[in-house]
Coordinates of C-alpha atoms in Angstrom, one line a residue:
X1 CA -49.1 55.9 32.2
X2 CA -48.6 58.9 30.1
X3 CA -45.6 60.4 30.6
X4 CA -46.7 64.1 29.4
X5 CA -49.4 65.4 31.2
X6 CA -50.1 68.2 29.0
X7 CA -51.2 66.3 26.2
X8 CA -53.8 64.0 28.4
X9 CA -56.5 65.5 26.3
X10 CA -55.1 66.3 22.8
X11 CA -56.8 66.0 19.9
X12 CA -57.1 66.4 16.2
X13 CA -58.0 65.3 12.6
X14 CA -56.4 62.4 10.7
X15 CA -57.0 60.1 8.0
X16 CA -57.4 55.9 9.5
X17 CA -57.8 53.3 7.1
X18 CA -59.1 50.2 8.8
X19 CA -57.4 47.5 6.9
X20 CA -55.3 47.1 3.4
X21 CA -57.1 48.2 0.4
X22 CA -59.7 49.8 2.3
X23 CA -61.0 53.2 1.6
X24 CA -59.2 55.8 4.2
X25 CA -61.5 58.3 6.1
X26 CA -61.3 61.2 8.3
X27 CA -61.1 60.9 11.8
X28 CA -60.9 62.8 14.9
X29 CA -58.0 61.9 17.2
X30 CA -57.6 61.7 20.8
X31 CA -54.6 61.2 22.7
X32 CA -55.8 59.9 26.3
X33 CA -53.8 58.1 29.3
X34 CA -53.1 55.5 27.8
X35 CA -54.2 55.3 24.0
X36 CA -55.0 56.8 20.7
X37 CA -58.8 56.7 20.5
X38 CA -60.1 57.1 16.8
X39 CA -63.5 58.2 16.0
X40 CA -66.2 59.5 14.1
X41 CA -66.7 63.4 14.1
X42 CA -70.1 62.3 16.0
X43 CA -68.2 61.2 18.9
X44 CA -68.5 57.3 17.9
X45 CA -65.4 55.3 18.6
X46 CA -64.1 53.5 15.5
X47 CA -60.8 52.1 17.4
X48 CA -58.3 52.2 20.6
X49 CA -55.0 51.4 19.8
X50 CA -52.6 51.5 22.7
X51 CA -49.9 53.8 22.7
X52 CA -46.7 51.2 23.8
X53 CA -47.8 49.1 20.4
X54 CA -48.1 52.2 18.1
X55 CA -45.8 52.0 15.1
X56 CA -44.8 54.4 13.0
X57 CA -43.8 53.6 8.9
X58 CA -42.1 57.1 7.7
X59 CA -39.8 58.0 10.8
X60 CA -39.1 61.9 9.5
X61 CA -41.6 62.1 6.5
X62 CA -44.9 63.9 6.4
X63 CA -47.6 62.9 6.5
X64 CA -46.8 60.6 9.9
X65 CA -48.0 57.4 9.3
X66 CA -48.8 55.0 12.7
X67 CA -49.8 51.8 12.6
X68 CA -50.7 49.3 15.6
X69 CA -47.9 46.8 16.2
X70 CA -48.1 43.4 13.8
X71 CA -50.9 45.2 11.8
X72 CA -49.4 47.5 9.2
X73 CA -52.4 47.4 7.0
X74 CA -54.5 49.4 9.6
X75 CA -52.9 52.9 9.6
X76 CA -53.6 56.3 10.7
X77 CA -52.3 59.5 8.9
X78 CA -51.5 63.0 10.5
X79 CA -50.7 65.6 8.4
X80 CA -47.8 68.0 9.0
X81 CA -50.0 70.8 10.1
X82 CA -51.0 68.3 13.1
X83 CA -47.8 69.0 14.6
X84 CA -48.9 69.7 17.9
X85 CA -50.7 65.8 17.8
X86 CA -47.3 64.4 16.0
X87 CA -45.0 65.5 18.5
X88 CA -46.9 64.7 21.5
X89 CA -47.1 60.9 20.0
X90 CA -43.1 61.3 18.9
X91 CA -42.2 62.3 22.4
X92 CA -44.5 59.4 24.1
X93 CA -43.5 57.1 22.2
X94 CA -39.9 57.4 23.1
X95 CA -40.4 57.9 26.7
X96 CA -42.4 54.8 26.7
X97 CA -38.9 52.9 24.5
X98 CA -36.7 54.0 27.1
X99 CA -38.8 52.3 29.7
X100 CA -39.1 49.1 27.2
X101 CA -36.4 46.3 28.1
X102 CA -33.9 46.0 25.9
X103 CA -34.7 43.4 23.4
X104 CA -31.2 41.6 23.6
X105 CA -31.0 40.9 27.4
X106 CA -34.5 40.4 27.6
X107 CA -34.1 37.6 24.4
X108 CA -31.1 36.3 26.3
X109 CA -32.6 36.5 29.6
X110 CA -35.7 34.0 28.2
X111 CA -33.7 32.1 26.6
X112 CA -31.6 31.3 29.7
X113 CA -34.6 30.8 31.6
X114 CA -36.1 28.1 29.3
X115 CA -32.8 26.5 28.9
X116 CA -32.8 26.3 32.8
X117 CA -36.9 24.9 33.3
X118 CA -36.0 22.6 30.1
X119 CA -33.0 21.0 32.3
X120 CA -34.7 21.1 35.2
X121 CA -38.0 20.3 34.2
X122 CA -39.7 16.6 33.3
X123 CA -42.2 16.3 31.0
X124 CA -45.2 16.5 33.4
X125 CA -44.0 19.6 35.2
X126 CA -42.4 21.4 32.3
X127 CA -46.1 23.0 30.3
X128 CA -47.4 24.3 33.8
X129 CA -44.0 25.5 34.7
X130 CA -43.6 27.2 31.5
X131 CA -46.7 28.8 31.6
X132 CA -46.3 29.9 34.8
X133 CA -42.8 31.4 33.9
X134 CA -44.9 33.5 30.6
X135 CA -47.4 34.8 33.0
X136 CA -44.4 36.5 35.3
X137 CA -41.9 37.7 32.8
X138 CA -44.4 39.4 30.4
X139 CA -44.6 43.1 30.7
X140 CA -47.5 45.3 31.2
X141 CA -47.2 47.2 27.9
X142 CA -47.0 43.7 26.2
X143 CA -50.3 43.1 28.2
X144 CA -51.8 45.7 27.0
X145 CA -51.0 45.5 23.6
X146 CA -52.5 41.5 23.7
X147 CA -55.9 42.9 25.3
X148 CA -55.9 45.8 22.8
X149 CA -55.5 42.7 19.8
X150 CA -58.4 41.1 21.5
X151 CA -60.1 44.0 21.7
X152 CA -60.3 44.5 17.9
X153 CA -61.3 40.7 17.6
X154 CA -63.7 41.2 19.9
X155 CA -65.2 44.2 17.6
X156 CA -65.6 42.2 14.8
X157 CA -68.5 40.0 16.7
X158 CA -69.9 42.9 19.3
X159 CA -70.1 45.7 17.0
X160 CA -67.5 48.6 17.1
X161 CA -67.7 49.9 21.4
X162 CA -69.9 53.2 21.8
X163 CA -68.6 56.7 22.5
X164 CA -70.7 59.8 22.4
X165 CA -69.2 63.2 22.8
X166 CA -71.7 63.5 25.9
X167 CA -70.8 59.9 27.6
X168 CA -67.4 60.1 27.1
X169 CA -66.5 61.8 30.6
X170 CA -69.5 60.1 32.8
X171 CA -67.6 56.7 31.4
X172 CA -64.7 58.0 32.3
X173 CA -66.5 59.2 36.2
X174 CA -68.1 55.5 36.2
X175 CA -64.5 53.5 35.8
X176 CA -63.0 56.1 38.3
X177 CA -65.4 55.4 40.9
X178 CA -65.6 52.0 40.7
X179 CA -61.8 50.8 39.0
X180 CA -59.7 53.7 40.4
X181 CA -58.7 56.8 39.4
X182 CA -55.6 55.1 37.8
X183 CA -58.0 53.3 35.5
X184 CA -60.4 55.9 34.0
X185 CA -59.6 54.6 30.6
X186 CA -60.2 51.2 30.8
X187 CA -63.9 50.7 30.4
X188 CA -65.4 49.3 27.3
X189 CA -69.1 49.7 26.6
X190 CA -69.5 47.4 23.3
X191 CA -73.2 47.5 21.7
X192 CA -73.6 43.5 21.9
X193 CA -71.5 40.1 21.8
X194 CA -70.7 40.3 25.6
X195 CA -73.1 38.1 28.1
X196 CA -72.6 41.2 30.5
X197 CA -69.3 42.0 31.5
X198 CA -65.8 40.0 30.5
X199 CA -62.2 41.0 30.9
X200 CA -58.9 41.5 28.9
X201 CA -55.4 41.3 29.4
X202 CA -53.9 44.6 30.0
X203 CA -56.7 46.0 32.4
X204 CA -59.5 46.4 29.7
X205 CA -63.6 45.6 31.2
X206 CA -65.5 45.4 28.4
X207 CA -69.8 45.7 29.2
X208 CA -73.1 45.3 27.3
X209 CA -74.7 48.5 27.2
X210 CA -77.8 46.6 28.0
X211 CA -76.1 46.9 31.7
X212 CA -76.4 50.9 31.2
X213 CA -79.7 51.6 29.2
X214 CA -81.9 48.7 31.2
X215 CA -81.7 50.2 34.3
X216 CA -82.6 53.3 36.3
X217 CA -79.8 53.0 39.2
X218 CA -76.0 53.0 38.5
X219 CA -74.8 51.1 41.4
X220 CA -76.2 47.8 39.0
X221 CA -73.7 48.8 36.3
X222 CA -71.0 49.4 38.8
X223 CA -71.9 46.2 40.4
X224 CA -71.0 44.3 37.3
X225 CA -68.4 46.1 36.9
X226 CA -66.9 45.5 40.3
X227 CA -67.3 41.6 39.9
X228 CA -65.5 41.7 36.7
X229 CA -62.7 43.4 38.6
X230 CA -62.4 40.8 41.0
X231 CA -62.4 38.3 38.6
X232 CA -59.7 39.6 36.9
X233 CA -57.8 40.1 39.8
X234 CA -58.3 36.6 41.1
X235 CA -57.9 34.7 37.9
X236 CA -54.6 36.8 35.8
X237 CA -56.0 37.5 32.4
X238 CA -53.0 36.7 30.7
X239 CA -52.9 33.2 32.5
X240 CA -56.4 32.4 31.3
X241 CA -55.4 33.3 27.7
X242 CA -51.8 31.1 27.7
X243 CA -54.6 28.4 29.7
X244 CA -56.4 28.7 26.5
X245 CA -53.9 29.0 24.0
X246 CA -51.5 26.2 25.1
X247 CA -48.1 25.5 25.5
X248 CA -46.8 25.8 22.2
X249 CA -48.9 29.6 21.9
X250 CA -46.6 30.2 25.3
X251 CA -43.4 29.7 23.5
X252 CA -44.1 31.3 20.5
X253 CA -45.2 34.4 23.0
X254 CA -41.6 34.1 24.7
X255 CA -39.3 33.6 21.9
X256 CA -41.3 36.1 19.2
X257 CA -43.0 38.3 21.6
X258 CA -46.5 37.8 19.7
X259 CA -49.3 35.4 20.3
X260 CA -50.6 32.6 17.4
X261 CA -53.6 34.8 15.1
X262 CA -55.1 31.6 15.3
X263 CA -55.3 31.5 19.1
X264 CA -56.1 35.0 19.3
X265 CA -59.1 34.7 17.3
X266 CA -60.4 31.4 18.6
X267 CA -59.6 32.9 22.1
X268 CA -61.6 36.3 21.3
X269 CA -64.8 34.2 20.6
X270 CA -65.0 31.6 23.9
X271 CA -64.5 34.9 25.8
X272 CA -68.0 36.3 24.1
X273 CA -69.6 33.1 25.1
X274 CA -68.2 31.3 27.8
X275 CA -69.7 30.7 31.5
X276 CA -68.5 31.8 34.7
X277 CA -68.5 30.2 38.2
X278 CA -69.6 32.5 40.6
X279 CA -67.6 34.2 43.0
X280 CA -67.0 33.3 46.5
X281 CA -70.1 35.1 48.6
X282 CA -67.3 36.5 51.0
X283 CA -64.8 37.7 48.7
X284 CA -68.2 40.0 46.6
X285 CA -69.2 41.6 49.9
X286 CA -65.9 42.3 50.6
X287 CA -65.1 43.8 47.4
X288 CA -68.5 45.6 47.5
X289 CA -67.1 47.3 51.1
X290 CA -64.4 48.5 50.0
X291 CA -65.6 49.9 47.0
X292 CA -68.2 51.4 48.9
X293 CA -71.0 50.0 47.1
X294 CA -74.7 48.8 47.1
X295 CA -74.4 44.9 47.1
X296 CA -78.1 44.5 47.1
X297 CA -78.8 46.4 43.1
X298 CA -76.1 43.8 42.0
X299 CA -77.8 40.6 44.0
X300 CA -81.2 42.0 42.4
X301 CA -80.1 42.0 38.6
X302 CA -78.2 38.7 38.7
X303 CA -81.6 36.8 39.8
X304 CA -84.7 38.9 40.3
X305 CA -86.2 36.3 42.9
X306 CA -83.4 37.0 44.8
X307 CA -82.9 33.3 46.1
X308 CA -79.8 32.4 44.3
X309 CA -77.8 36.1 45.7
X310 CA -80.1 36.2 49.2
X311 CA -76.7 36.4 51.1
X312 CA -75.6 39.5 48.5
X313 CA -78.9 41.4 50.2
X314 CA -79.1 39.7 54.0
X315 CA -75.6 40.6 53.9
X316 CA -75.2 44.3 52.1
X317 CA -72.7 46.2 53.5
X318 CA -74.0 49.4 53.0
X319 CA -77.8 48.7 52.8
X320 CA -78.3 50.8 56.0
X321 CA -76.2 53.8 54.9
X322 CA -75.5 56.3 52.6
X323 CA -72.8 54.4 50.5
X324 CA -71.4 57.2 48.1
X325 CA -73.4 57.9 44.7
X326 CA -71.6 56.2 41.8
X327 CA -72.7 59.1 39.2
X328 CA -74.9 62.4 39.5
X329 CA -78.0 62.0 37.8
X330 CA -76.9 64.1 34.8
X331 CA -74.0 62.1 34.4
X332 CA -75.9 59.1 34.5
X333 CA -78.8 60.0 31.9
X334 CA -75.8 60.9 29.3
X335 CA -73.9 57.9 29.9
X336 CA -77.3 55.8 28.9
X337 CA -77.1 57.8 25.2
X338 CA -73.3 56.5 25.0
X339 CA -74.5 53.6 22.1
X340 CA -77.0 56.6 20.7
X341 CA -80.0 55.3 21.9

């Protein structure tokens, strides 16, 4: 979604201070698709903030102070000989305004809605009805600011998410081939916390790296990855949250814009620990042919035996062809140093 092309791989040095009182440090800075990615001059990621819910506190005054959206005591400072960085953010950040509804009609729009499913409504239809009307109306830059919130919640539990200098493109390869090319940002390798894969609002997969350093062949990765995909395509991540989070975290998103802490936090954990049905067998090997993938690595890593996936590997798609490689061999070994070791 970045509306600059020219800046999809801009960086430079900043001073990020994680929360209120805490000691600020320096940082490099990268400005991606989608998001600011701050991180250690050894490559480690320390946080993604998402560029439609990046604030900043001294409009015209150097140094530029940014801040994520609702969390002014995390801040990131550019100096004024990081103009190059500055302006690229300045000019993003109003491109991505202009596209923003207009607070007004959109207040007034809600409000008319509710007014109308409140008149309409009874008391047994109205909280499934409501939340049904939160999951259409919400934007995708409000989406994306939720899962990046999560995100950070999530951090606190799994460990801050792994970047290396040398991973950083293979990861970037792996989404690509297996998420789209429109989605070569929205990977997440965290260094625990996570079962094996989960989801966000937004668009964001979060994995264990245990999925990238226990095994020898990529197509089991990218099978995980793949699932979690489809789950999140069959199951809207934003619904499951409201699901969560209730009726009354619903309104508060609709008439304020922003989500209970409470709920976020409480909703940040179950996602860490929480169990999964499976996926219909049908709609995995056709989400596997598409993709072009190996169903049969994926089968093998859920249950070793192989009798609880034997139609995954009866039924492979590809298991008599060459199905494309997910990542050279090079690309594969660095991606496997991405948590450094």
């Amino acid at each position: 979604m970045t509306a600059l092309k020219q800046y999809q791989r801009l960086e430079a040095s900043g001073l990020w201070r994680p929360e209120l009182g805490a000691q600020r440090r320096e940082v490099i800075v990268s400005l991606g698709d989608a998001s600011l990615t701050i991180s250690e001059f050894s490559g480690r990621a320390l946080a993604h903030w998402s560029l439609p819910a990046v604030r900043r506190a001294n409009r015209g005054q150097t140094p530029a102070i940014y801040h994520p959206d609702g969390d002014p005591g995390e801040t990131l400072e550019l100096a004024e000989d990081e103009s190059t960085m500055i302006d690229a953010i300045e000019r993003l950040l109003r491109a991505i305004e202009r596209r923003r509804p207009r607070p007004g009609k959109l207040r007034l729009y809600l409000l008319g809605a509710f007014a109308a499913i409140v008149v309409g409504g009874g008391i047994f239809w109205l909280p499934d009805a409501l939340l049904e009307h939160a999951r259409r109306v919400v934007p995708m830059a409000k989406r994306e600011a939720i899962g990046e919130a999560l995100l950070t919640r999530v951090a606190r539990v799994s460990g801050q998410a792994c970047m290396s200098d040398d991973a950083r493109l293979p990861l970037r390869n792996l989404a690509g081939r297996v998420l789209g090319n429109d989605r070569t940002d929205d990977l997440v390798v965290l260094p625990g916390g996570v079962r094996d894969t989960a989801h966000l609002p937004g668009g964001l997969i979060l994995m264990n790296r245990a999925l990238i350093e226990d095994y020898e062949d990529p197509d089991i990765a990218a099978g995980y990855i793949l699932v979690e995909a489809l789950r999140a395509k069959q199951a809207d991540p934003l619904g499951e949250l409201l699901d969560y989070a209730g009726l009354w975290s619903a309104l508060r998103l609709l008439t304020t814009g922003n989500l209970p802490e409470s709920a976020m936090d409480s909703y940040a954990e179950t996602l860490l620990t929480r169990r999964r049905e499976p996926l219909p067998e049908a709609a995995l090997l056709g989400a596997f042919d598409a993709a072009d993938l190996r169903s049969t690595p994926y089968a093998f890593a859920v249950d070793i035996t192989g009798e609880s996936t034997l139609g995954l590997i009866e039924a492979d798609p590809h298991a008599g062809d060459a199905s494309q490689p997910v990542l050279s061999d090079a690309d594969w070994v660095r991606l496997q140093g991405i948590c450094g070791g």
